[in-house]
Amino acid sequence: MPNQIEMSSDSLKKRKPKVNRNEDGKRGRHDEQEGRYYSEEAEVDVRDPREDYQLYKDTCLDLQRLMSEIQDLKNKGGKDSAMEIEEKKVQSCVHFMTLKKLNRLAHIRLKKARDQTHEAKQKVDAYHLQLQNLLYEVMHLQKEITKCLEFKSKHEEIELVSVEEFYSEAPATISKPEITSTDSHQQTLSRLDWELEQRKRLAEKYKECLASKEKILKEIEIKKEYLNSLQPQLNSIMQASLPVQEYLSMPFDCMHKQYETARHLPPPLYVLFVQASAYSQACAHMKSYAQPCRQDRKLVVTIEGNVEEARALFKPPEDSQDDESDSDAEEEQTTKRRRPTLGVQLDDKRKEMLKRHPLCVTLTLKCKEGSTLNLTFYFLMNLNILTVKVKIQPALELSTAISAGDLLNPDLILSCLYQGDDGKTTPNPANRYQFDKIGILSLNDYISELGHPYIWVQTMGGLHFPTDQPQPAVIADNALSASHMEKTINLLRARLLSRLSLHRQFASLEHGSIPVSLECQTLFPAKVISRLTKWNVITYEDYLALPYTKDVIECGLAKETDQYFYLLIERGTAKLNGVVVLNPGYCAVPPVFSLCLNWKGERSSSNDDNIRVMESEVNVYFKELCGPPPGFQLLTNQIQRLCMLLDVYLETERHDNSVEGPHEFPPEKICLRLLRGPSRTKPFKYNYPQGFFSHR
């Protein structure tokens, strides 16, 4: 390689550059450069790039060597080194020329590679575009094929008669069996022709029916005009007959208005209204053989409430456009207002859940003495249950009695009308799941506002909840309501009469007087010395705290729904304490007495058999004391018997002979036998008319 470089440098020195001249005799530098460019392009095709790369590396090494030698010569600084340095510079210039040529060749190769790449890319793009065009054409053809395959003619939507019916009914001119039996296309065309012929006939018949309809409608309009002209005359006749209706107790006009309003009642209230009205009307027309029904002539059934609101509940929704505009306006207002808190949202949900129907049914029960019991029945639409509110109107002003405070309490008077039905919980099991969603623990917190959901109230409305699982829908049953109507009305009347009777009795008992009717005078001796000195009401907790009530509590005869009273009977130094359990179902369920005698110690049924016998005389043999039906004097007769029993107990007690003076309780009752049996029981049974006492 150094020899080549030297030869090239010598040739450069000896060779003189050629000068090309144009026609004018001037040099053509551009033509010269263009010739060189194209000659180098041709040379690129001939030369091997790997050999050029090897030449490039060798040239770089030689140039590096020459530079280091020039540096060494300069460092020596000899006289002969200047010529040698100059020679080496020339050699270095030759190497630089070589590198420049290699650089030009590399750029030419790069340009050619780029051009080739661009040409190949254009070919690929052309092929890709051609491929996309072909794919689009294939997709278009597939869609057209699918449309053709899925094409359904209009005749396929027409329900044509069957082929057998077509050949049997169509004439031969249309059916053409010799052609259509073998050609399905011709068969379909013939069937379509037959269908067109039939439809033409039906269209003519339809026109005839329309004409007949128009004629009938005109006749109906004429008759309507005639009936409308009768309405004012009928109204005048009804107005003129009002005095007759009142005189005969047949208010047809009021009944008609009530029945019109009843159309807007929910199903349970409608069943209640219909059954109660039917029972009242049926009893009003009964003969003397149905004495219980004669009392129900004073059963009045009415409908109260806002009829317009009830009608609005069943109105169809307005146009959707109006709804959308209203909803948009509401959204704008809500965005301007502050969003309600969670507590406010829950309150709104509770109010909506406990919402009542705008209409209600009122039953007014009138008793012989003039007292009335007003029952107002409501329907909770979302809970699907009925509730009742009570209002009592006594005929006479009752005397104030402290112990009778809860007897006529509207929240307690109907408690346990049927056994175990206290009306404090909802009878619908589905309500528990509804309450959990809105945070209501119990319906008892809202009873004062909504009314009591007694089970018998649901029965009167035809509602029945047989299982303890939520039910999707509850249907009001007329038969269920009718089967319980008479019994429930009788129980309601008996409850009102018994509470009014107890109220009067309590007023006397608080003043120490025991009212005994003439019919019950024979149950007691003429002279009863022991007197009632105290009568007041106590709480359930006070009753549980007494030691001598343990047996009654263990037997389950004392419940929280009962009422409790305390009495004190005195004679001399002896004091008989007693507590009474008064069941809401009095007098069908008798009162239960528990006694404790304070005389020479404390005596009760646990330590004195005679006290136990005294309790049995009033608790077990209560039927002797019921008096005339319905037996409302049972309580006062039991208390009067306790006074009599205390006299017998004290007068038959042994006298202490060591004590001088008269007996504290001299014997005034006639007893056949003072004591009997190992338990030494005393004769507590009074025998009338003989007037003596004996053992049972």
XYZ file of C-alpha atoms in Angstrom:
696
model
C 0.000 0.000 0.000
C 2.781 2.569 0.711
C 4.185 1.855 -2.769
C 0.812 2.527 -4.289
C 0.561 5.792 -2.362
C 4.064 6.802 -3.538
C 3.261 5.945 -7.127
C 0.104 7.893 -6.983
C 1.890 10.896 -5.485
C 4.620 10.759 -8.239
C 2.025 10.471 -10.922
C 0.252 13.470 -9.486
C 3.430 15.494 -9.607
C 4.269 14.590 -13.223
C 0.667 14.659 -14.556
C -0.650 17.984 -15.580
C -4.364 18.611 -15.300
C -6.311 18.563 -18.496
C -8.378 21.559 -19.300
C -11.537 21.052 -21.360
C -12.639 24.022 -23.323
C -15.970 24.702 -24.867
C -16.693 26.062 -28.285
C -15.778 29.536 -27.148
C -12.463 28.273 -25.905
C -13.388 28.600 -22.235
C -13.144 25.900 -19.635
C -16.334 23.986 -18.790
C -16.003 23.255 -15.054
C -19.644 22.201 -14.694
C -19.354 19.686 -17.490
C -16.148 18.434 -15.965
C -17.752 17.935 -12.506
C -20.837 16.355 -14.055
C -18.680 13.886 -15.928
C -16.835 13.020 -12.794
C -20.100 12.531 -10.858
C -21.527 10.176 -13.369
C -18.182 8.327 -13.720
C -18.138 7.805 -9.933
C -21.746 6.551 -10.051
C -20.686 3.982 -12.659
C -17.633 3.167 -10.592
C -19.843 2.463 -7.562
C -21.586 -0.295 -9.436
C -18.235 -1.914 -10.250
C -16.429 -1.535 -6.942
C -16.944 -3.894 -4.038
C -18.082 -2.121 -0.842
C -16.148 -4.536 1.348
C -12.908 -3.790 -0.483
C -13.606 -0.048 -0.115
C -14.170 -0.569 3.586
C -10.853 -2.456 3.857
C -9.154 0.323 1.878
C -10.662 2.876 4.260
C -9.229 1.079 7.280
C -5.793 0.709 5.679
C -5.753 4.360 4.646
C -6.656 5.466 8.161
C -3.844 3.327 9.578
C -1.294 4.720 7.068
C -2.434 8.267 7.754
C -2.095 7.667 11.460
C 1.389 6.257 10.941
C 2.452 9.211 8.783
C 1.210 11.679 11.384
C 3.173 9.983 14.118
C 6.320 9.906 11.920
C 5.972 13.618 11.131
C 5.638 14.284 14.829
C 8.772 12.304 15.564
C 10.717 14.129 12.854
C 9.635 17.486 14.175
C 10.703 16.491 17.626
C 14.205 15.548 16.335
C 14.598 18.864 14.553
C 17.389 17.750 12.032
C 18.251 19.551 8.781
C 17.431 16.575 6.618
C 14.097 16.058 8.305
C 12.421 19.028 6.551
C 12.482 17.319 3.151
C 11.318 14.095 4.638
C 8.499 15.890 6.507
C 7.433 17.575 3.276
C 7.372 14.263 1.483
C 5.309 12.684 4.188
C 2.892 15.619 4.052
C 2.390 14.948 0.368
C 1.715 11.313 1.131
C -0.761 12.376 3.801
C -2.554 14.571 1.288
C -2.829 11.621 -1.069
C -4.438 9.601 1.750
C -6.849 12.461 2.454
C -7.831 12.420 -1.233
C -8.450 8.716 -0.992
C -10.660 9.197 2.087
C -12.629 11.919 0.328
C -13.212 9.666 -2.644
C -14.323 6.825 -0.363
C -16.661 9.292 1.377
C -18.224 10.295 -1.954
C -18.630 6.687 -2.935
C -20.343 5.930 0.426
C -22.789 8.827 -0.068
C -23.569 7.626 -3.574
C -24.188 4.107 -2.296
C -26.476 5.541 0.448
C -28.442 7.574 -2.066
C -28.880 4.552 -4.315
C -29.995 2.432 -1.341
C -32.553 5.065 -0.395
C -33.839 5.267 -3.926
C -34.142 1.511 -4.130
C -35.944 1.423 -0.748
C -38.345 4.133 -1.850
C -39.101 2.279 -5.096
C -39.720 -0.953 -3.175
C -41.970 0.878 -0.684
C -44.002 2.366 -3.512
C -44.450 -1.080 -4.999
C -45.573 -2.443 -1.611
C -48.049 0.455 -1.176
C -49.430 -0.178 -4.636
C -49.862 -3.868 -3.872
C -51.479 -3.057 -0.490
C -53.927 -0.619 -2.085
C -54.781 -3.219 -4.680
C -55.328 -5.768 -1.886
C -57.637 -3.390 0.023
C -59.648 -2.758 -3.103
C -60.050 -6.468 -3.621
C -61.072 -7.036 0.019
C -63.648 -4.238 -0.136
C -65.039 -5.707 -3.328
C -65.240 -9.143 -1.679
C -67.041 -7.659 1.357
C -69.475 -5.823 -0.877
C -70.207 -9.006 -2.792
C -70.729 -10.926 0.472
C -73.217 -8.297 1.682
C -75.098 -8.492 -1.568
C -75.178 -12.276 -1.325
C -76.481 -12.042 2.270
C -79.180 -9.580 1.230
C -80.241 -11.889 -1.515
C -80.333 -14.867 0.838
C -82.255 -12.937 3.537
C -84.670 -11.282 1.187
C -88.282 -11.762 2.231
C -91.078 -11.040 -0.089
C -94.196 -9.232 1.090
C -96.283 -12.292 0.419
C -94.435 -14.177 3.187
C -95.995 -11.814 5.761
C -99.466 -12.644 4.536
C -101.153 -15.566 6.262
C -102.411 -17.537 3.296
C -104.878 -20.359 3.583
C -103.470 -23.850 3.588
C -102.815 -25.652 0.290
C -105.595 -28.185 0.903
C -108.104 -25.431 1.683
C -106.909 -23.470 -1.361
C -107.573 -26.373 -3.761
C -110.903 -27.189 -2.110
C -112.348 -23.618 -2.076
C -110.695 -21.751 -4.957
C -112.246 -22.106 -8.416
C -110.325 -23.936 -11.121
C -109.750 -20.723 -13.035
C -107.599 -19.500 -10.163
C -106.172 -22.689 -8.677
C -105.133 -24.259 -12.017
C -104.213 -27.598 -10.466
C -102.655 -29.022 -13.616
C -100.000 -26.255 -13.495
C -99.663 -25.315 -9.838
C -99.375 -28.870 -8.513
C -95.931 -29.223 -10.095
C -94.731 -25.610 -10.040
C -94.383 -24.095 -6.578
C -93.921 -20.581 -7.975
C -97.145 -20.722 -9.952
C -98.846 -22.242 -6.920
C -97.813 -19.277 -4.754
C -99.039 -16.819 -7.395
C -102.391 -18.574 -7.592
C -102.749 -18.581 -3.806
C -102.018 -14.822 -3.770
C -104.683 -14.270 -6.420
C -107.172 -16.206 -4.300
C -106.200 -14.166 -1.226
C -106.769 -10.924 -3.169
C -110.187 -12.133 -4.279
C -111.182 -13.001 -0.711
C -109.983 -9.649 0.627
C -112.027 -7.787 -1.938
C -115.111 -9.629 -0.732
C -114.266 -8.895 2.925
C -113.697 -5.211 2.117
C -117.192 -4.979 0.679
C -118.605 -6.708 3.738
C -116.630 -4.315 5.997
C -118.185 -1.325 4.243
C -121.645 -2.781 4.811
C -120.866 -3.308 8.533
C -119.621 0.269 8.859
C -122.834 1.566 7.393
C -124.826 -0.577 9.816
C -122.677 0.674 12.697
C -123.280 4.300 11.778
C -126.998 3.643 11.707
C -126.915 2.014 15.171
C -124.794 4.839 16.591
C -127.344 7.374 15.413
C -130.093 5.422 17.167
C -127.988 5.308 20.358
C -127.440 9.061 20.242
C -131.166 9.635 19.909
C -131.840 7.416 22.923
C -129.077 9.162 24.933
C -130.645 12.529 24.253
C -133.955 11.136 25.464
C -132.371 9.743 28.644
C -130.515 13.001 29.302
C -133.775 14.864 29.070
C -135.152 12.518 31.761
C -132.325 13.281 34.222
C -133.629 16.702 35.385
C -137.074 15.210 35.879
C -135.637 12.326 37.918
C -133.638 14.763 40.041
C -136.744 16.766 40.810
C -138.582 13.549 41.722
C -135.696 12.522 44.044
C -135.712 15.940 45.695
C -139.440 15.712 46.245
C -139.073 12.227 47.752
C -136.447 13.227 50.336
C -139.016 13.749 53.149
C -140.498 10.331 52.377
C -137.028 8.740 52.498
C -136.318 10.323 55.861
C -139.696 9.244 57.246
C -139.219 5.640 56.089
C -135.523 5.608 57.107
C -134.546 4.754 53.540
C -132.022 7.426 52.438
C -131.608 6.298 48.839
C -130.048 9.589 47.782
C -127.326 9.486 50.430
C -126.710 5.825 49.720
C -126.286 6.580 46.025
C -123.705 9.272 46.777
C -121.875 6.927 49.126
C -121.750 4.202 46.482
C -120.377 6.673 43.947
C -117.633 7.627 46.389
C -116.955 3.966 47.210
C -115.727 3.438 43.653
C -112.536 5.301 44.599
C -111.832 3.254 47.740
C -108.873 0.834 47.780
C -109.896 -2.848 47.722
C -109.646 -3.531 51.518
C -111.671 -0.432 52.456
C -114.157 -1.207 49.686
C -114.670 -4.739 51.031
C -115.102 -3.330 54.550
C -117.620 -0.738 53.352
C -119.639 -3.230 51.297
C -119.767 -5.916 53.996
C -120.525 -3.491 56.838
C -123.260 -1.795 54.777
C -124.719 -5.164 53.791
C -124.707 -6.341 57.415
C -126.360 -3.114 58.601
C -129.072 -3.253 55.915
C -129.698 -6.957 56.438
C -130.118 -6.513 60.189
C -132.398 -3.524 59.677
C -134.849 -5.729 57.765
C -134.662 -8.780 60.064
C -137.714 -9.826 62.061
C -137.984 -10.272 65.789
C -136.369 -13.726 65.702
C -132.937 -12.120 65.184
C -132.506 -10.030 68.312
C -128.718 -9.390 67.883
C -129.363 -7.967 64.456
C -132.072 -5.605 65.727
C -129.403 -3.816 67.686
C -127.382 -3.216 64.497
C -130.077 -1.005 63.056
C -128.009 1.708 64.695
C -124.844 0.715 62.828
C -124.009 3.593 60.482
C -121.374 3.220 57.734
C -120.000 6.328 56.012
C -117.095 7.306 53.778
C -114.999 10.349 54.622
C -111.989 12.033 53.087
C -110.940 13.925 49.985
C -112.514 12.386 46.883
C -110.511 14.559 44.488
C -107.201 13.292 45.869
C -108.468 9.715 45.594
C -109.373 10.305 41.961
C -105.939 11.805 41.300
C -104.319 8.540 42.439
C -105.878 6.702 39.501
C -105.384 9.356 36.834
C -103.230 8.247 33.853
C -99.865 10.022 33.487
C -99.732 13.091 31.262
C -97.753 13.417 28.005
C -94.108 12.495 28.203
C -93.085 15.893 26.849
C -94.742 17.645 29.753
C -93.078 15.214 32.137
C -89.688 15.882 30.573
C -90.129 19.654 30.784
C -91.270 19.353 34.395
C -88.325 17.104 35.247
C -85.904 19.544 33.603
C -87.374 22.417 35.604
C -87.139 20.385 38.792
C -83.514 19.536 38.063
C -82.715 23.216 37.554
C -84.391 24.080 40.839
C -82.623 21.290 42.703
C -79.248 22.402 41.366
C -79.938 25.895 42.659
C -81.126 24.616 46.037
C -78.933 22.794 48.468
C -79.082 19.014 48.258
C -81.046 17.533 51.207
C -79.152 15.686 53.899
C -79.423 11.955 54.538
C -81.657 12.500 57.566
C -84.123 14.599 55.569
C -84.187 11.984 52.809
C -84.959 9.232 55.339
C -87.782 11.305 56.859
C -89.281 11.814 53.407
C -89.039 8.096 52.687
C -90.720 7.256 56.003
C -93.551 9.689 55.323
C -94.037 8.156 51.892
C -93.939 4.623 53.312
C -96.556 5.453 56.000
C -98.818 7.407 53.631
C -102.556 6.817 54.061
C -105.219 6.683 51.389
C -107.175 9.973 51.121
C -110.470 8.184 51.838
C -111.456 6.361 55.024
C -114.464 4.356 56.230
C -116.209 5.256 59.485
C -118.395 2.827 61.471
C -120.632 4.332 64.154
C -122.020 1.839 66.691
C -124.883 3.199 68.777
C -125.934 1.467 71.967
C -129.365 1.392 73.587
C -128.460 3.961 76.200
C -127.238 6.375 73.517
C -123.448 5.947 73.790
C -121.608 5.688 70.486
C -118.348 4.096 69.393
C -116.831 5.706 66.289
C -114.335 3.556 64.392
C -112.380 5.201 61.568
C -110.565 2.739 59.287
C -107.555 3.854 57.228
C -105.546 2.047 54.544
C -101.752 2.413 54.409
C -101.093 2.123 50.690
C -97.401 1.149 50.776
C -97.664 -1.188 53.796
C -100.907 -2.753 52.486
C -102.553 -2.909 55.924
C -105.605 -1.393 57.599
C -105.552 0.667 60.807
C -108.313 1.934 63.061
C -108.778 4.965 65.301
C -111.378 5.023 68.051
C -113.533 7.812 69.466
C -116.060 7.283 72.278
C -119.067 9.496 72.934
C -120.912 8.487 76.138
C -124.593 9.323 76.339
C -124.267 10.951 79.755
C -121.390 12.816 81.293
C -119.438 10.268 83.283
C -118.273 11.027 86.796
C -114.543 11.415 87.177
C -112.837 8.296 88.470
C -109.071 8.207 88.814
C -108.859 4.437 88.558
C -111.021 4.468 85.394
C -108.574 6.645 83.490
C -107.574 3.930 80.984
C -110.957 2.233 80.646
C -112.135 4.552 77.868
C -108.673 5.319 76.522
C -108.992 5.162 72.705
C -105.584 3.453 72.455
C -106.523 0.685 74.910
C -110.261 0.111 74.681
C -109.983 -2.293 71.724
C -106.801 -4.018 72.884
C -107.111 -7.827 72.845
C -110.636 -7.773 71.394
C -109.495 -11.148 70.134
C -107.033 -13.037 72.292
C -103.437 -11.864 71.859
C -104.302 -9.080 69.400
C -102.875 -5.943 71.058
C -102.484 -3.979 67.791
C -98.899 -2.872 68.476
C -97.190 -4.708 65.610
C -97.938 -4.920 61.915
C -99.662 -8.152 60.832
C -98.010 -8.080 57.383
C -94.622 -9.914 57.479
C -93.447 -8.002 54.392
C -93.452 -4.737 56.363
C -90.385 -5.831 58.375
C -88.256 -5.795 55.232
C -89.710 -2.436 54.202
C -88.958 -0.960 57.647
C -85.333 -2.159 57.537
C -84.677 -0.187 54.352
C -85.811 3.161 55.797
C -84.714 2.711 59.412
C -88.084 2.144 61.151
C -87.605 -0.082 64.195
C -91.270 -0.686 64.987
C -94.686 0.535 63.873
C -95.560 1.107 67.539
C -93.802 4.510 67.388
C -96.300 5.745 64.770
C -99.525 4.153 66.075
C -100.758 7.347 67.748
C -100.756 9.025 64.334
C -101.735 6.135 62.045
C -104.016 4.014 64.249
C -103.822 0.411 65.463
C -103.336 -2.394 62.898
C -105.393 -5.029 64.752
C -105.698 -8.420 63.087
C -109.503 -8.262 63.291
C -109.329 -4.978 61.371
C -107.486 -6.757 58.540
C -110.094 -9.517 58.635
C -112.955 -7.031 58.320
C -111.209 -5.661 55.223
C -110.771 -9.136 53.754
C -106.981 -9.168 54.290
C -105.298 -12.330 55.497
C -101.596 -12.885 56.174
C -101.313 -16.644 56.811
C -97.533 -17.047 56.691
C -94.566 -15.358 58.309
C -92.973 -14.621 54.955
C -93.347 -11.527 52.730
C -96.004 -11.878 50.064
C -95.910 -10.059 46.720
C -99.606 -9.169 46.747
C -102.490 -9.455 49.193
C -106.029 -9.701 47.832
C -109.063 -8.450 49.752
C -111.458 -11.374 50.238
C -115.179 -10.601 50.556
C -115.983 -14.005 52.029
C -113.399 -13.586 54.798
C -114.820 -10.190 55.738
C -118.419 -11.436 55.718
C -117.608 -14.444 57.921
C -116.188 -12.226 60.703
C -118.376 -9.116 60.417
C -121.212 -10.050 62.793
C -118.938 -11.488 65.483
C -116.637 -8.457 65.407
C -119.529 -5.964 65.585
C -120.968 -7.809 68.595
C -117.575 -7.845 70.305
C -117.129 -4.121 69.691
C -120.512 -3.311 71.178
C -119.930 -5.591 74.160
C -116.513 -3.990 74.748
C -118.002 -0.475 74.783
C -120.857 -1.437 77.120
C -118.544 -3.278 79.506
C -116.122 -0.336 79.708
C -118.937 2.131 80.343
C -120.302 -0.136 83.074
C -116.841 -0.486 84.631
C -116.383 3.273 84.533
C -119.527 3.765 86.610
C -118.539 0.968 88.992
C -115.042 2.405 89.512
C -116.524 5.796 90.401
C -118.494 4.109 93.209
C -115.599 1.925 94.345
C -113.313 4.920 94.766
C -115.854 6.354 97.250
C -115.969 3.071 99.200
C -119.376 2.037 97.907
C -119.932 -1.350 96.259
C -122.912 -1.157 93.862
C -125.007 -4.348 94.034
C -128.088 -4.596 91.821
C -131.438 -5.909 93.044
C -131.028 -9.081 90.973
C -127.786 -9.872 92.863
C -129.012 -9.119 96.420
C -129.737 -12.787 97.012
C -126.048 -13.680 96.562
C -125.096 -12.038 99.873
C -126.463 -11.872 103.428
C -128.404 -8.822 104.491
C -125.644 -7.620 106.774
C -122.035 -7.362 105.613
C -119.834 -5.520 108.096
C -116.487 -5.406 106.250
C -116.116 -2.311 104.103
C -114.090 -1.372 101.046
C -111.846 1.545 102.057
C -109.474 1.861 99.117
C -109.534 1.248 95.387
C -106.901 2.540 92.991
C -104.962 1.578 89.908
C -101.414 0.148 90.003
C -98.826 -0.573 87.318
C -97.758 -3.907 85.937
C -94.346 -3.517 87.582
C -95.964 -2.882 90.983
C -98.029 -6.028 90.548
C -94.937 -8.117 89.781
C -93.213 -6.811 92.905
C -95.933 -8.095 95.280
C -95.007 -11.413 96.963
C -98.531 -12.888 97.023
C -99.015 -12.613 93.212
C -96.312 -15.142 92.366
C -98.713 -18.012 91.618
C -100.800 -15.929 89.211
C -97.697 -14.742 87.346
C -96.317 -18.282 87.025
C -99.625 -19.486 85.572
C -99.431 -16.782 82.891
C -102.667 -15.091 83.984
C -101.059 -11.655 84.277
C -99.997 -9.943 81.066
C -98.714 -6.522 80.226
C -101.875 -5.765 78.248
C -104.071 -6.271 81.342
C -105.067 -3.580 83.841
C -104.180 -3.860 87.523
C -105.971 -2.499 90.593
C -105.411 -2.503 94.333
C -108.194 -2.806 96.917
C -108.269 -2.652 100.716
C -111.109 -4.130 102.808
C -111.117 -3.374 106.517
C -112.945 -4.562 109.570
C -111.579 -3.463 112.889
C -107.873 -4.161 113.042
C -108.001 -6.660 110.169
C -106.979 -5.401 106.741
C -107.453 -7.495 103.619
C -105.167 -6.372 100.805
C -106.011 -7.505 97.307
C -104.866 -6.928 93.744
C -107.042 -7.512 90.705
C -105.994 -8.504 87.186
C -108.586 -7.083 84.814
C -108.372 -8.635 81.342
C -109.309 -6.413 78.349
C -111.926 -9.048 77.500
C -113.941 -8.450 80.711
C -116.498 -9.881 81.437
C -115.973 -12.824 79.070
C -112.647 -13.293 80.882
C -113.192 -12.925 84.667
C -110.923 -10.827 86.898
C -108.296 -12.666 88.939
C -107.861 -11.753 92.626
C -104.787 -12.253 94.825
C -105.252 -11.694 98.585
C -103.111 -10.956 101.640
C -104.628 -10.512 105.140
C -102.811 -8.341 107.673
C -104.160 -9.447 111.039
C -102.036 -11.030 113.702
C -99.341 -11.304 111.092
C -99.350 -11.499 107.314
C -101.461 -14.264 105.815
C -101.645 -15.268 102.157
C -102.426 -18.338 100.094
C -98.899 -19.594 100.617
C -99.264 -19.912 104.432
C -103.032 -19.976 105.040
C -105.379 -22.443 103.361
C -108.411 -20.320 104.161
C -106.968 -17.395 102.186
C -106.487 -19.799 99.297
C -110.137 -20.899 99.643
C -111.239 -17.252 99.666
C -109.353 -16.678 96.414
C -110.993 -19.729 94.847
C -114.443 -18.461 95.922
C -114.058 -15.389 93.723
C -111.727 -16.776 91.012
C -113.072 -20.293 90.481
C -116.771 -19.898 91.288
C -117.145 -16.614 89.454
C -120.096 -17.869 87.381
C -122.283 -17.634 90.491
C -121.550 -13.904 90.610
C -122.136 -12.925 86.971
C -125.665 -11.753 87.611
C -128.085 -11.072 84.759
C -126.640 -11.145 81.220
C -124.302 -9.892 79.919
C -122.713 -10.063 83.383
C -121.150 -6.604 83.664
C -121.623 -6.658 87.495
C -119.161 -9.522 87.980
C -116.377 -7.336 89.432
C -118.512 -5.581 92.080
C -120.134 -8.889 93.056
C -116.672 -10.440 93.512
C -115.615 -7.528 95.745
C -118.879 -7.809 97.765
C -118.230 -11.527 98.207
C -114.713 -10.735 99.479
C -116.255 -8.482 102.135
C -118.613 -11.312 103.089
C -115.775 -13.850 103.163
C -113.678 -11.594 105.384
C -116.604 -11.427 107.855
C -116.835 -15.220 107.901
C -113.073 -15.576 108.260
C -112.871 -13.224 111.240
C -116.044 -14.375 113.001
C -115.083 -18.060 112.843
C -111.569 -17.426 114.149
C -110.899 -18.728 117.662
C -111.030 -16.147 120.491
C -108.102 -15.882 122.846
C -109.594 -16.555 126.288
C -106.601 -14.990 128.050
C -107.689 -11.599 126.779
C -110.456 -10.071 128.831
C -113.255 -8.069 127.336
C -115.692 -8.536 124.464
C -114.755 -10.257 121.225
C -113.383 -7.969 118.532
C -115.348 -9.896 115.908
C -118.463 -11.365 117.532
C -120.041 -14.197 115.491
C -123.080 -12.887 113.626
C -123.202 -15.388 110.739
C -124.940 -18.727 111.064
C -122.493 -21.548 110.288
C -123.451 -25.220 110.325
C -119.844 -26.234 110.941
C -116.970 -23.932 111.789
C -114.035 -26.032 110.538
C -113.636 -29.083 108.353
C -110.855 -31.456 107.358
C -107.181 -31.502 108.199
C -106.743 -28.109 106.518
C -109.368 -26.654 108.923
C -111.174 -24.772 106.164
C -114.042 -22.482 107.062
C -117.606 -22.407 105.699
C -117.512 -19.731 103.017
C -120.519 -20.799 100.911
C -123.664 -18.717 101.492
C -126.982 -20.537 101.160
C -130.033 -18.544 100.141
C -132.796 -18.257 101.343
C -131.860 -20.205 104.478
C -129.207 -17.604 105.270
C -126.501 -19.916 106.674
C -122.938 -20.675 105.607
C -121.604 -24.142 104.804
C -118.644 -25.865 103.234
C -118.579 -26.700 99.540
